[in-house]
Short mmCIF file of N, CA and C in Angstrom, two decimals:
data_model
loop_
_atom_site.label_atom_id
_atom_site.label_comp_id
_atom_site.label_asym_id
_atom_site.label_seq_id
_atom_site.Cartn_x
_atom_site.Cartn_y
_atom_site.Cartn_z
N UNK I 1 2.17 -8.36 -8.75
CA UNK I 1 2.65 -9.71 -8.90
C UNK I 1 1.51 -10.72 -8.86
N UNK I 2 0.37 -10.30 -9.24
CA UNK I 2 -0.74 -11.22 -9.41
C UNK I 2 -1.37 -11.69 -8.12
N UNK I 3 -1.09 -12.93 -7.70
CA UNK I 3 -1.78 -13.53 -6.57
C UNK I 3 -1.24 -13.07 -5.23
N UNK I 4 -0.19 -12.30 -5.20
CA UNK I 4 0.43 -11.92 -3.95
C UNK I 4 -0.33 -10.78 -3.30
N UNK I 5 -1.08 -11.08 -2.27
CA UNK I 5 -1.86 -10.03 -1.60
C UNK I 5 -0.98 -9.05 -0.84
N UNK I 6 0.29 -9.36 -0.66
CA UNK I 6 1.19 -8.47 0.05
C UNK I 6 1.94 -7.54 -0.89
N UNK I 7 1.65 -7.62 -2.17
CA UNK I 7 2.30 -6.76 -3.14
C UNK I 7 1.56 -5.42 -3.16
N UNK I 8 1.99 -4.52 -2.31
CA UNK I 8 1.33 -3.23 -2.17
C UNK I 8 2.35 -2.13 -2.37
N UNK I 9 1.86 -0.96 -2.69
CA UNK I 9 2.80 0.13 -2.96
C UNK I 9 3.01 1.05 -1.77
N UNK I 10 2.23 0.88 -0.73
CA UNK I 10 2.44 1.73 0.45
C UNK I 10 2.19 0.94 1.72
N UNK I 11 2.63 1.49 2.82
CA UNK I 11 2.50 0.82 4.11
C UNK I 11 1.04 0.72 4.56
N UNK I 12 0.23 1.74 4.28
CA UNK I 12 -1.16 1.74 4.75
C UNK I 12 -1.96 0.55 4.25
N UNK I 13 -1.94 0.24 2.94
CA UNK I 13 -2.68 -0.94 2.49
C UNK I 13 -2.16 -2.23 3.11
N UNK I 14 -0.85 -2.32 3.37
CA UNK I 14 -0.31 -3.53 3.98
C UNK I 14 -0.90 -3.72 5.36
N UNK I 15 -0.92 -2.64 6.15
CA UNK I 15 -1.50 -2.76 7.48
C UNK I 15 -2.97 -3.13 7.38
N UNK I 16 -3.65 -2.60 6.39
CA UNK I 16 -5.05 -2.94 6.21
C UNK I 16 -5.19 -4.42 5.88
N UNK I 17 -4.34 -4.94 4.98
CA UNK I 17 -4.37 -6.36 4.65
C UNK I 17 -4.04 -7.21 5.86
N UNK I 18 -3.13 -6.75 6.70
CA UNK I 18 -2.69 -7.53 7.84
C UNK I 18 -3.65 -7.43 9.02
N UNK I 19 -4.61 -6.53 8.95
CA UNK I 19 -5.45 -6.29 10.12
C UNK I 19 -6.62 -7.25 10.24
N UNK I 20 -6.84 -8.10 9.25
CA UNK I 20 -7.95 -9.04 9.35
C UNK I 20 -7.62 -10.16 10.32
N UNK I 21 -8.65 -10.68 10.97
CA UNK I 21 -8.46 -11.82 11.85
C UNK I 21 -8.24 -13.07 11.02
N UNK I 22 -7.57 -14.03 11.60
CA UNK I 22 -7.31 -15.28 10.91
C UNK I 22 -8.60 -15.93 10.44
N UNK I 23 -9.64 -15.88 11.26
CA UNK I 23 -10.90 -16.51 10.89
C UNK I 23 -11.54 -15.83 9.68
N UNK I 24 -11.23 -14.55 9.45
CA UNK I 24 -11.81 -13.82 8.32
C UNK I 24 -11.25 -14.29 6.98
N UNK I 25 -10.06 -14.86 6.96
CA UNK I 25 -9.46 -15.23 5.69
C UNK I 25 -9.48 -16.74 5.45
N UNK I 26 -10.11 -17.49 6.32
CA UNK I 26 -10.23 -18.95 6.15
C UNK I 26 -8.88 -19.58 5.84
N UNK I 27 -7.87 -19.19 6.58
CA UNK I 27 -6.51 -19.64 6.31
C UNK I 27 -6.38 -21.15 6.35
N UNK I 28 -7.00 -21.77 7.33
CA UNK I 28 -6.83 -23.21 7.49
C UNK I 28 -7.43 -23.99 6.33
N UNK I 29 -8.43 -23.43 5.66
CA UNK I 29 -9.07 -24.12 4.55
C UNK I 29 -8.38 -23.84 3.22
N UNK I 30 -7.70 -22.71 3.09
CA UNK I 30 -7.22 -22.27 1.79
C UNK I 30 -5.74 -22.44 1.52
N UNK I 31 -4.93 -22.67 2.52
CA UNK I 31 -3.49 -22.72 2.32
C UNK I 31 -3.06 -24.13 1.95
N UNK I 32 -2.26 -24.23 0.89
CA UNK I 32 -1.73 -25.54 0.50
C UNK I 32 -0.64 -25.95 1.47
N UNK I 33 -0.38 -27.21 1.54
CA UNK I 33 0.66 -27.74 2.42
C UNK I 33 2.02 -27.18 2.01
N UNK I 34 2.75 -26.64 2.97
CA UNK I 34 4.03 -25.99 2.67
C UNK I 34 5.04 -26.96 2.06
N UNK I 35 4.90 -28.24 2.34
CA UNK I 35 5.83 -29.21 1.79
C UNK I 35 5.43 -29.64 0.38
N UNK I 36 4.33 -29.10 -0.10
CA UNK I 36 3.84 -29.43 -1.43
C UNK I 36 4.29 -28.41 -2.46
N UNK I 37 5.11 -27.45 -2.06
CA UNK I 37 5.55 -26.42 -3.00
C UNK I 37 6.65 -26.97 -3.88
N UNK I 38 7.00 -26.23 -4.87
CA UNK I 38 7.96 -26.67 -5.88
C UNK I 38 9.33 -26.87 -5.26
N UNK I 39 9.97 -27.96 -5.62
CA UNK I 39 11.34 -28.21 -5.20
C UNK I 39 12.26 -27.73 -6.33
N UNK I 40 12.78 -26.53 -6.18
CA UNK I 40 13.60 -25.95 -7.24
C UNK I 40 14.90 -26.71 -7.45
N UNK I 41 15.35 -27.45 -6.44
CA UNK I 41 16.59 -28.21 -6.62
C UNK I 41 16.41 -29.33 -7.64
N UNK I 42 15.18 -29.81 -7.78
CA UNK I 42 14.91 -30.90 -8.72
C UNK I 42 14.18 -30.40 -9.96
N UNK I 43 14.22 -29.13 -10.21
CA UNK I 43 13.56 -28.51 -11.35
C UNK I 43 14.47 -28.68 -12.55
N UNK I 44 13.98 -29.21 -13.63
CA UNK I 44 14.79 -29.24 -14.83
C UNK I 44 14.00 -28.66 -15.99
N UNK I 45 14.65 -28.51 -17.10
CA UNK I 45 14.03 -27.83 -18.23
C UNK I 45 12.77 -28.54 -18.70
N UNK I 46 12.67 -29.84 -18.49
CA UNK I 46 11.49 -30.58 -18.90
C UNK I 46 10.26 -30.24 -18.08
N UNK I 47 10.46 -29.72 -16.86
CA UNK I 47 9.33 -29.36 -16.00
C UNK I 47 8.67 -28.06 -16.42
N UNK I 48 9.36 -27.25 -17.19
CA UNK I 48 8.81 -25.98 -17.62
C UNK I 48 8.07 -26.22 -18.92
N UNK I 49 6.77 -26.09 -18.84
CA UNK I 49 5.92 -26.39 -20.00
C UNK I 49 6.34 -25.54 -21.19
N UNK I 50 6.55 -26.20 -22.30
CA UNK I 50 6.87 -25.48 -23.53
C UNK I 50 5.56 -25.07 -24.18
N UNK I 51 5.27 -23.81 -24.15
CA UNK I 51 4.01 -23.31 -24.69
C UNK I 51 4.20 -22.98 -26.16
N UNK I 52 3.38 -23.56 -26.99
CA UNK I 52 3.51 -23.36 -28.43
C UNK I 52 2.64 -22.18 -28.87
N UNK I 53 3.25 -21.20 -29.45
CA UNK I 53 2.56 -20.04 -30.00
C UNK I 53 3.23 -19.70 -31.32
N UNK I 54 2.53 -18.92 -32.12
CA UNK I 54 3.11 -18.50 -33.38
C UNK I 54 4.24 -17.50 -33.16
N UNK I 55 4.16 -16.74 -32.09
CA UNK I 55 5.12 -15.69 -31.83
C UNK I 55 6.09 -16.14 -30.74
N UNK I 56 7.38 -16.12 -31.02
CA UNK I 56 8.36 -16.57 -30.04
C UNK I 56 8.30 -15.72 -28.77
N UNK I 57 8.05 -14.41 -28.90
CA UNK I 57 8.03 -13.54 -27.72
C UNK I 57 6.89 -13.92 -26.79
N UNK I 58 5.73 -14.22 -27.34
CA UNK I 58 4.59 -14.64 -26.52
C UNK I 58 4.92 -15.94 -25.80
N UNK I 59 5.53 -16.88 -26.51
CA UNK I 59 5.90 -18.16 -25.90
C UNK I 59 6.87 -17.94 -24.75
N UNK I 60 7.89 -17.10 -24.95
CA UNK I 60 8.88 -16.86 -23.91
C UNK I 60 8.26 -16.15 -22.71
N UNK I 61 7.42 -15.16 -22.98
CA UNK I 61 6.76 -14.46 -21.87
C UNK I 61 5.84 -15.40 -21.08
N UNK I 62 5.16 -16.30 -21.78
CA UNK I 62 4.30 -17.26 -21.09
C UNK I 62 5.10 -18.24 -20.23
N UNK I 63 6.23 -18.69 -20.74
CA UNK I 63 7.09 -19.57 -19.94
C UNK I 63 7.61 -18.83 -18.71
N UNK I 64 7.99 -17.57 -18.90
CA UNK I 64 8.49 -16.76 -17.79
C UNK I 64 7.39 -16.55 -16.75
N UNK I 65 6.19 -16.28 -17.23
CA UNK I 65 5.05 -16.08 -16.33
C UNK I 65 4.78 -17.34 -15.51
N UNK I 66 4.95 -18.50 -16.11
CA UNK I 66 4.77 -19.76 -15.39
C UNK I 66 5.78 -19.85 -14.24
N UNK I 67 7.03 -19.48 -14.50
CA UNK I 67 8.05 -19.48 -13.44
C UNK I 67 7.70 -18.48 -12.35
N UNK I 68 7.23 -17.30 -12.73
CA UNK I 68 6.82 -16.30 -11.74
C UNK I 68 5.66 -16.79 -10.89
N UNK I 69 4.70 -17.44 -11.52
CA UNK I 69 3.55 -17.97 -10.77
C UNK I 69 3.99 -19.02 -9.76
N UNK I 70 4.92 -19.89 -10.15
CA UNK I 70 5.44 -20.89 -9.22
C UNK I 70 6.09 -20.22 -8.02
N UNK I 71 6.87 -19.18 -8.27
CA UNK I 71 7.55 -18.47 -7.19
C UNK I 71 6.55 -17.72 -6.32
N UNK I 72 5.51 -17.15 -6.93
CA UNK I 72 4.47 -16.46 -6.16
C UNK I 72 3.75 -17.41 -5.21
N UNK I 73 3.46 -18.61 -5.69
CA UNK I 73 2.79 -19.60 -4.84
C UNK I 73 3.68 -19.94 -3.65
N UNK I 74 4.98 -20.13 -3.89
CA UNK I 74 5.91 -20.39 -2.78
C UNK I 74 5.90 -19.26 -1.77
N UNK I 75 6.03 -18.03 -2.25
CA UNK I 75 6.07 -16.86 -1.38
C UNK I 75 4.82 -16.80 -0.51
N UNK I 76 3.68 -16.92 -1.12
CA UNK I 76 2.42 -16.82 -0.41
C UNK I 76 2.25 -17.98 0.58
N UNK I 77 2.59 -19.17 0.16
CA UNK I 77 2.45 -20.34 1.03
C UNK I 77 3.33 -20.22 2.26
N UNK I 78 4.58 -19.88 2.07
CA UNK I 78 5.50 -19.74 3.20
C UNK I 78 5.04 -18.62 4.12
N UNK I 79 4.64 -17.50 3.56
CA UNK I 79 4.21 -16.36 4.36
C UNK I 79 2.97 -16.71 5.18
N UNK I 80 1.99 -17.33 4.55
CA UNK I 80 0.76 -17.66 5.26
C UNK I 80 0.96 -18.78 6.27
N UNK I 81 1.78 -19.76 5.95
CA UNK I 81 2.06 -20.83 6.91
C UNK I 81 2.76 -20.27 8.14
N UNK I 82 3.64 -19.30 7.94
CA UNK I 82 4.31 -18.67 9.08
C UNK I 82 3.29 -17.96 9.96
N UNK I 83 2.38 -17.24 9.33
CA UNK I 83 1.34 -16.54 10.10
C UNK I 83 0.45 -17.54 10.81
N UNK I 84 0.11 -18.62 10.13
CA UNK I 84 -0.73 -19.65 10.73
C UNK I 84 -0.05 -20.23 11.97
N UNK I 85 1.24 -20.49 11.89
CA UNK I 85 1.95 -21.03 13.04
C UNK I 85 2.10 -19.99 14.15
N UNK I 86 2.12 -18.73 13.78
CA UNK I 86 2.23 -17.66 14.76
C UNK I 86 0.98 -17.56 15.62
N UNK I 87 -0.17 -17.53 14.99
CA UNK I 87 -1.40 -17.31 15.74
C UNK I 87 -2.11 -18.60 16.11
N UNK I 88 -1.76 -19.70 15.47
CA UNK I 88 -2.43 -20.96 15.76
C UNK I 88 -3.89 -20.88 15.35
N UNK I 89 -4.71 -21.66 15.98
CA UNK I 89 -6.13 -21.66 15.65
C UNK I 89 -6.88 -20.57 16.43
N UNK I 90 -6.17 -19.87 17.28
CA UNK I 90 -6.77 -18.83 18.10
C UNK I 90 -6.71 -17.50 17.37
N UNK I 91 -7.86 -16.94 17.05
CA UNK I 91 -7.87 -15.64 16.38
C UNK I 91 -8.28 -14.53 17.34
N UNK I 92 -8.22 -14.82 18.64
CA UNK I 92 -8.54 -13.81 19.65
C UNK I 92 -7.49 -12.71 19.64
N UNK I 93 -7.94 -11.49 19.79
CA UNK I 93 -7.03 -10.35 19.83
C UNK I 93 -6.64 -10.08 21.28
N UNK I 94 -5.38 -10.32 21.60
CA UNK I 94 -4.82 -10.00 22.90
C UNK I 94 -3.66 -9.04 22.66
N UNK I 95 -3.21 -8.34 23.70
CA UNK I 95 -2.07 -7.45 23.49
C UNK I 95 -0.85 -8.18 22.91
N UNK I 96 -0.61 -9.42 23.36
CA UNK I 96 0.53 -10.18 22.86
C UNK I 96 0.35 -10.53 21.38
N UNK I 97 -0.84 -10.98 20.99
CA UNK I 97 -1.06 -11.34 19.58
C UNK I 97 -1.07 -10.10 18.70
N UNK I 98 -1.57 -8.99 19.22
CA UNK I 98 -1.54 -7.75 18.44
C UNK I 98 -0.11 -7.30 18.18
N UNK I 99 0.75 -7.41 19.18
CA UNK I 99 2.16 -7.04 19.02
C UNK I 99 2.84 -7.97 18.02
N UNK I 100 2.61 -9.28 18.15
CA UNK I 100 3.18 -10.24 17.20
C UNK I 100 2.67 -9.96 15.79
N UNK I 101 1.40 -9.67 15.71
CA UNK I 101 0.78 -9.41 14.41
C UNK I 101 1.44 -8.19 13.75
N UNK I 102 1.64 -7.13 14.51
CA UNK I 102 2.25 -5.91 13.99
C UNK I 102 3.70 -6.20 13.54
N UNK I 103 4.43 -6.95 14.35
CA UNK I 103 5.81 -7.29 13.99
C UNK I 103 5.85 -8.18 12.75
N UNK I 104 4.89 -9.10 12.67
CA UNK I 104 4.82 -9.98 11.49
C UNK I 104 4.58 -9.14 10.24
N UNK I 105 3.67 -8.18 10.32
CA UNK I 105 3.40 -7.30 9.18
C UNK I 105 4.67 -6.56 8.76
N UNK I 106 5.45 -6.12 9.74
CA UNK I 106 6.69 -5.40 9.43
C UNK I 106 7.71 -6.30 8.73
N UNK I 107 7.85 -7.54 9.19
CA UNK I 107 8.82 -8.44 8.56
C UNK I 107 8.35 -8.82 7.16
N UNK I 108 7.04 -9.02 6.99
CA UNK I 108 6.51 -9.34 5.66
C UNK I 108 6.72 -8.16 4.72
N UNK I 109 6.52 -6.96 5.22
CA UNK I 109 6.73 -5.78 4.38
C UNK I 109 8.19 -5.66 3.96
N UNK I 110 9.11 -5.89 4.88
CA UNK I 110 10.54 -5.82 4.54
C UNK I 110 10.89 -6.89 3.50
N UNK I 111 10.43 -8.11 3.71
CA UNK I 111 10.70 -9.18 2.75
C UNK I 111 10.07 -8.87 1.39
N UNK I 112 8.89 -8.26 1.42
CA UNK I 112 8.22 -7.88 0.18
C UNK I 112 9.09 -6.95 -0.66
N UNK I 113 9.69 -5.94 -0.02
CA UNK I 113 10.52 -4.99 -0.77
C UNK I 113 11.78 -5.65 -1.31
N UNK I 114 12.39 -6.56 -0.53
CA UNK I 114 13.57 -7.28 -1.02
C UNK I 114 13.18 -8.15 -2.22
N UNK I 115 12.05 -8.83 -2.10
CA UNK I 115 11.58 -9.72 -3.17
C UNK I 115 11.22 -8.92 -4.42
N UNK I 116 10.60 -7.77 -4.20
CA UNK I 116 10.22 -6.92 -5.33
C UNK I 116 11.46 -6.50 -6.13
N UNK I 117 12.53 -6.14 -5.43
CA UNK I 117 13.78 -5.76 -6.10
C UNK I 117 14.35 -6.94 -6.90
N UNK I 118 14.30 -8.13 -6.32
CA UNK I 118 14.77 -9.33 -7.02
C UNK I 118 13.95 -9.57 -8.27
N UNK I 119 12.64 -9.46 -8.16
CA UNK I 119 11.76 -9.71 -9.31
C UNK I 119 11.92 -8.65 -10.39
N UNK I 120 12.16 -7.40 -10.00
CA UNK I 120 12.41 -6.35 -10.99
C UNK I 120 13.71 -6.62 -11.75
N UNK I 121 14.70 -7.13 -11.05
CA UNK I 121 15.96 -7.50 -11.70
C UNK I 121 15.73 -8.64 -12.70
N UNK I 122 14.93 -9.61 -12.32
CA UNK I 122 14.60 -10.71 -13.24
C UNK I 122 13.86 -10.20 -14.46
N UNK I 123 12.91 -9.29 -14.26
CA UNK I 123 12.16 -8.73 -15.39
C UNK I 123 13.08 -7.96 -16.33
N UNK I 124 14.05 -7.24 -15.76
CA UNK I 124 15.01 -6.50 -16.59
C UNK I 124 15.84 -7.47 -17.42
N UNK I 125 16.23 -8.60 -16.83
CA UNK I 125 16.98 -9.61 -17.57
C UNK I 125 16.16 -10.20 -18.71
N UNK I 126 14.89 -10.46 -18.44
CA UNK I 126 13.99 -10.97 -19.49
C UNK I 126 13.86 -9.95 -20.61
N UNK I 127 13.63 -8.69 -20.25
CA UNK I 127 13.44 -7.66 -21.26
C UNK I 127 14.71 -7.46 -22.10
N UNK I 128 15.87 -7.51 -21.45
CA UNK I 128 17.14 -7.40 -22.18
C UNK I 128 17.26 -8.53 -23.19
N UNK I 129 16.92 -9.75 -22.77
CA UNK I 129 17.00 -10.91 -23.67
C UNK I 129 16.05 -10.74 -24.85
N UNK I 130 14.80 -10.33 -24.57
CA UNK I 130 13.82 -10.15 -25.64
C UNK I 130 14.23 -9.03 -26.60
N UNK I 131 14.76 -7.94 -26.06
CA UNK I 131 15.22 -6.83 -26.91
C UNK I 131 16.37 -7.28 -27.81
N UNK I 132 17.28 -8.08 -27.26
CA UNK I 132 18.40 -8.59 -28.07
C UNK I 132 17.89 -9.47 -29.20
N UNK I 133 16.87 -10.29 -28.91
CA UNK I 133 16.29 -11.13 -29.96
C UNK I 133 15.61 -10.29 -31.03
N UNK I 134 14.90 -9.24 -30.61
CA UNK I 134 14.23 -8.35 -31.59
C UNK I 134 15.26 -7.69 -32.50
N UNK I 135 16.34 -7.20 -31.90
CA UNK I 135 17.39 -6.55 -32.70
C UNK I 135 17.99 -7.53 -33.71
N UNK I 136 18.17 -8.76 -33.29
CA UNK I 136 18.75 -9.78 -34.15
C UNK I 136 17.82 -10.12 -35.32
N UNK I 137 16.51 -9.97 -35.10
CA UNK I 137 15.53 -10.37 -36.10
C UNK I 137 15.04 -9.21 -36.97
N UNK I 138 15.59 -8.04 -36.81
CA UNK I 138 15.13 -6.89 -37.60
C UNK I 138 15.26 -7.12 -39.09
N UNK I 139 16.37 -7.73 -39.48
CA UNK I 139 16.60 -7.95 -40.91
C UNK I 139 15.93 -9.21 -41.43
N UNK I 140 15.58 -10.13 -40.53
CA UNK I 140 15.02 -11.41 -40.98
C UNK I 140 13.67 -11.65 -40.30
N UNK I 141 12.79 -12.34 -40.99
CA UNK I 141 11.49 -12.69 -40.42
C UNK I 141 11.56 -14.11 -39.87
N UNK I 142 11.99 -14.23 -38.62
CA UNK I 142 12.16 -15.54 -37.98
C UNK I 142 11.18 -15.61 -36.81
N UNK I 143 10.42 -16.68 -36.76
CA UNK I 143 9.37 -16.81 -35.75
C UNK I 143 9.75 -17.64 -34.54
N UNK I 144 10.88 -18.31 -34.55
CA UNK I 144 11.24 -19.11 -33.38
C UNK I 144 12.74 -19.01 -33.13
N UNK I 145 13.17 -19.54 -32.01
CA UNK I 145 14.57 -19.46 -31.62
C UNK I 145 15.38 -20.54 -32.32
N UNK I 146 16.62 -20.19 -32.63
CA UNK I 146 17.53 -21.22 -33.14
C UNK I 146 18.13 -21.96 -31.95
N UNK I 147 18.96 -22.94 -32.20
CA UNK I 147 19.50 -23.79 -31.14
C UNK I 147 20.31 -22.97 -30.12
N UNK I 148 21.13 -22.06 -30.60
CA UNK I 148 21.94 -21.22 -29.71
C UNK I 148 21.06 -20.31 -28.84
N UNK I 149 20.03 -19.72 -29.44
CA UNK I 149 19.12 -18.84 -28.70
C UNK I 149 18.31 -19.64 -27.68
N UNK I 150 17.88 -20.82 -28.07
CA UNK I 150 17.12 -21.68 -27.15
C UNK I 150 17.98 -22.07 -25.95
N UNK I 151 19.25 -22.35 -26.21
CA UNK I 151 20.17 -22.68 -25.12
C UNK I 151 20.34 -21.48 -24.18
N UNK I 152 20.49 -20.29 -24.73
CA UNK I 152 20.60 -19.07 -23.91
C UNK I 152 19.32 -18.83 -23.12
N UNK I 153 18.17 -19.08 -23.75
CA UNK I 153 16.88 -18.92 -23.08
C UNK I 153 16.76 -19.89 -21.90
N UNK I 154 17.12 -21.15 -22.12
CA UNK I 154 17.06 -22.14 -21.04
C UNK I 154 18.02 -21.77 -19.91
N UNK I 155 19.18 -21.23 -20.26
CA UNK I 155 20.13 -20.78 -19.24
C UNK I 155 19.53 -19.64 -18.42
N UNK I 156 18.88 -18.69 -19.06
CA UNK I 156 18.24 -17.57 -18.35
C UNK I 156 17.14 -18.08 -17.42
N UNK I 157 16.33 -19.02 -17.87
CA UNK I 157 15.26 -19.57 -17.03
C UNK I 157 15.84 -20.31 -15.82
N UNK I 158 16.88 -21.11 -16.06
CA UNK I 158 17.47 -21.87 -14.95
C UNK I 158 18.15 -20.93 -13.95
N UNK I 159 18.72 -19.83 -14.43
CA UNK I 159 19.31 -18.84 -13.52
C UNK I 159 18.22 -18.23 -12.64
N UNK I 160 17.06 -17.95 -13.24
CA UNK I 160 15.93 -17.42 -12.46
C UNK I 160 15.47 -18.43 -11.42
N UNK I 161 15.35 -19.68 -11.82
CA UNK I 161 14.92 -20.74 -10.90
C UNK I 161 15.92 -20.86 -9.75
N UNK I 162 17.20 -20.80 -10.06
CA UNK I 162 18.23 -20.90 -9.02
C UNK I 162 18.11 -19.72 -8.04
N UNK I 163 17.96 -18.52 -8.56
CA UNK I 163 17.83 -17.35 -7.69
C UNK I 163 16.53 -17.40 -6.89
N UNK I 164 15.46 -17.90 -7.49
CA UNK I 164 14.21 -18.06 -6.75
C UNK I 164 14.38 -19.05 -5.61
N UNK I 165 15.15 -20.11 -5.84
CA UNK I 165 15.42 -21.10 -4.80
C UNK I 165 16.23 -20.47 -3.67
N UNK I 166 17.23 -19.67 -4.03
CA UNK I 166 18.02 -18.97 -3.01
C UNK I 166 17.14 -18.01 -2.21
N UNK I 167 16.24 -17.32 -2.89
CA UNK I 167 15.32 -16.41 -2.20
C UNK I 167 14.43 -17.19 -1.24
N UNK I 168 13.89 -18.31 -1.70
CA UNK I 168 13.00 -19.13 -0.87
C UNK I 168 13.73 -19.55 0.41
N UNK I 169 14.98 -19.97 0.27
CA UNK I 169 15.79 -20.37 1.42
C UNK I 169 15.99 -19.18 2.36
N UNK I 170 16.30 -18.02 1.81
CA UNK I 170 16.46 -16.80 2.61
C UNK I 170 15.18 -16.47 3.35
N UNK I 171 14.04 -16.54 2.66
CA UNK I 171 12.75 -16.24 3.28
C UNK I 171 12.48 -17.21 4.43
N UNK I 172 12.70 -18.51 4.20
CA UNK I 172 12.46 -19.50 5.24
C UNK I 172 13.34 -19.26 6.46
N UNK I 173 14.64 -18.98 6.24
CA UNK I 173 15.54 -18.72 7.37
C UNK I 173 15.15 -17.45 8.11
N UNK I 174 14.83 -16.40 7.37
CA UNK I 174 14.45 -15.14 8.00
C UNK I 174 13.23 -15.34 8.88
N UNK I 175 12.21 -16.01 8.36
CA UNK I 175 10.99 -16.22 9.13
C UNK I 175 11.22 -17.19 10.29
N UNK I 176 12.10 -18.16 10.11
CA UNK I 176 12.42 -19.10 11.20
C UNK I 176 13.03 -18.34 12.38
N UNK I 177 14.04 -17.50 12.08
CA UNK I 177 14.70 -16.76 13.15
C UNK I 177 13.79 -15.70 13.74
N UNK I 178 12.94 -15.11 12.92
CA UNK I 178 11.97 -14.15 13.45
C UNK I 178 11.03 -14.86 14.42
N UNK I 179 10.55 -16.04 14.05
CA UNK I 179 9.63 -16.79 14.92
C UNK I 179 10.32 -17.18 16.22
N UNK I 180 11.59 -17.59 16.14
CA UNK I 180 12.33 -17.92 17.36
C UNK I 180 12.44 -16.70 18.27
N UNK I 181 12.70 -15.55 17.70
CA UNK I 181 12.78 -14.32 18.49
C UNK I 181 11.44 -13.99 19.13
N UNK I 182 10.35 -14.17 18.38
CA UNK I 182 9.01 -13.92 18.93
C UNK I 182 8.69 -14.89 20.06
N UNK I 183 9.06 -16.15 19.90
CA UNK I 183 8.80 -17.13 20.96
C UNK I 183 9.60 -16.79 22.22
N UNK I 184 10.85 -16.37 22.05
CA UNK I 184 11.66 -15.97 23.20
C UNK I 184 11.07 -14.74 23.89
N UNK I 185 10.59 -13.79 23.10
CA UNK I 185 9.95 -12.59 23.66
C UNK I 185 8.70 -12.96 24.44
N UNK I 186 7.89 -13.85 23.89
CA UNK I 186 6.67 -14.29 24.58
C UNK I 186 7.01 -15.00 25.88
N UNK I 187 8.04 -15.84 25.87
CA UNK I 187 8.46 -16.56 27.08
C UNK I 187 8.91 -15.57 28.15
N UNK I 188 9.68 -14.55 27.76
CA UNK I 188 10.11 -13.53 28.72
C UNK I 188 8.91 -12.79 29.30
N UNK I 189 7.96 -12.44 28.45
CA UNK I 189 6.77 -11.71 28.92
C UNK I 189 5.91 -12.56 29.84
N UNK I 190 5.85 -13.86 29.60
CA UNK I 190 5.03 -14.75 30.43
C UNK I 190 5.65 -15.01 31.79
N UNK I 191 6.97 -14.87 31.92
CA UNK I 191 7.63 -15.09 33.21
C UNK I 191 7.63 -13.84 34.08
N UNK I 192 7.29 -12.71 33.48
CA UNK I 192 7.29 -11.45 34.26
C UNK I 192 5.97 -11.21 34.92
#
């Protein structure tokens, strides 16, 4: 998935990615403000850049890639901001931070697999749409979408944006409740 450093195919690389100290990844310098991410509720068709190409398939794939990149930035920003709030500016390794770190890696891995399934479903929808267009154009040499096809394409993009927004909300709630559980666990451990 491109910029997503948590997109791994096995647990070992994820643990390796998660094992770096906060100071090693310059998190405070590199993460964009979480409130600066895309507001999918106010996303309309005009916000999706219409890329002009000679080939309609290339144009559609480029528009889809733009939507995927927007969603990847959200995923990464939310994930890293959660980690930043978990460890704060302290990158010291203590038993408590190591335990939180390990649990954080586990929750990120679980969310990664859920997100991967969602994205594979979106890719299948895109491929189905493109295949249907190819079948329709076998007899004719048409280089762009007609009004009906453009409307269907915009509907498919908006459905993806809506599902990405639902996913973002799910991710935020999951990480919020996970952080609350971690804070409660830390409070219990500090009173013992």
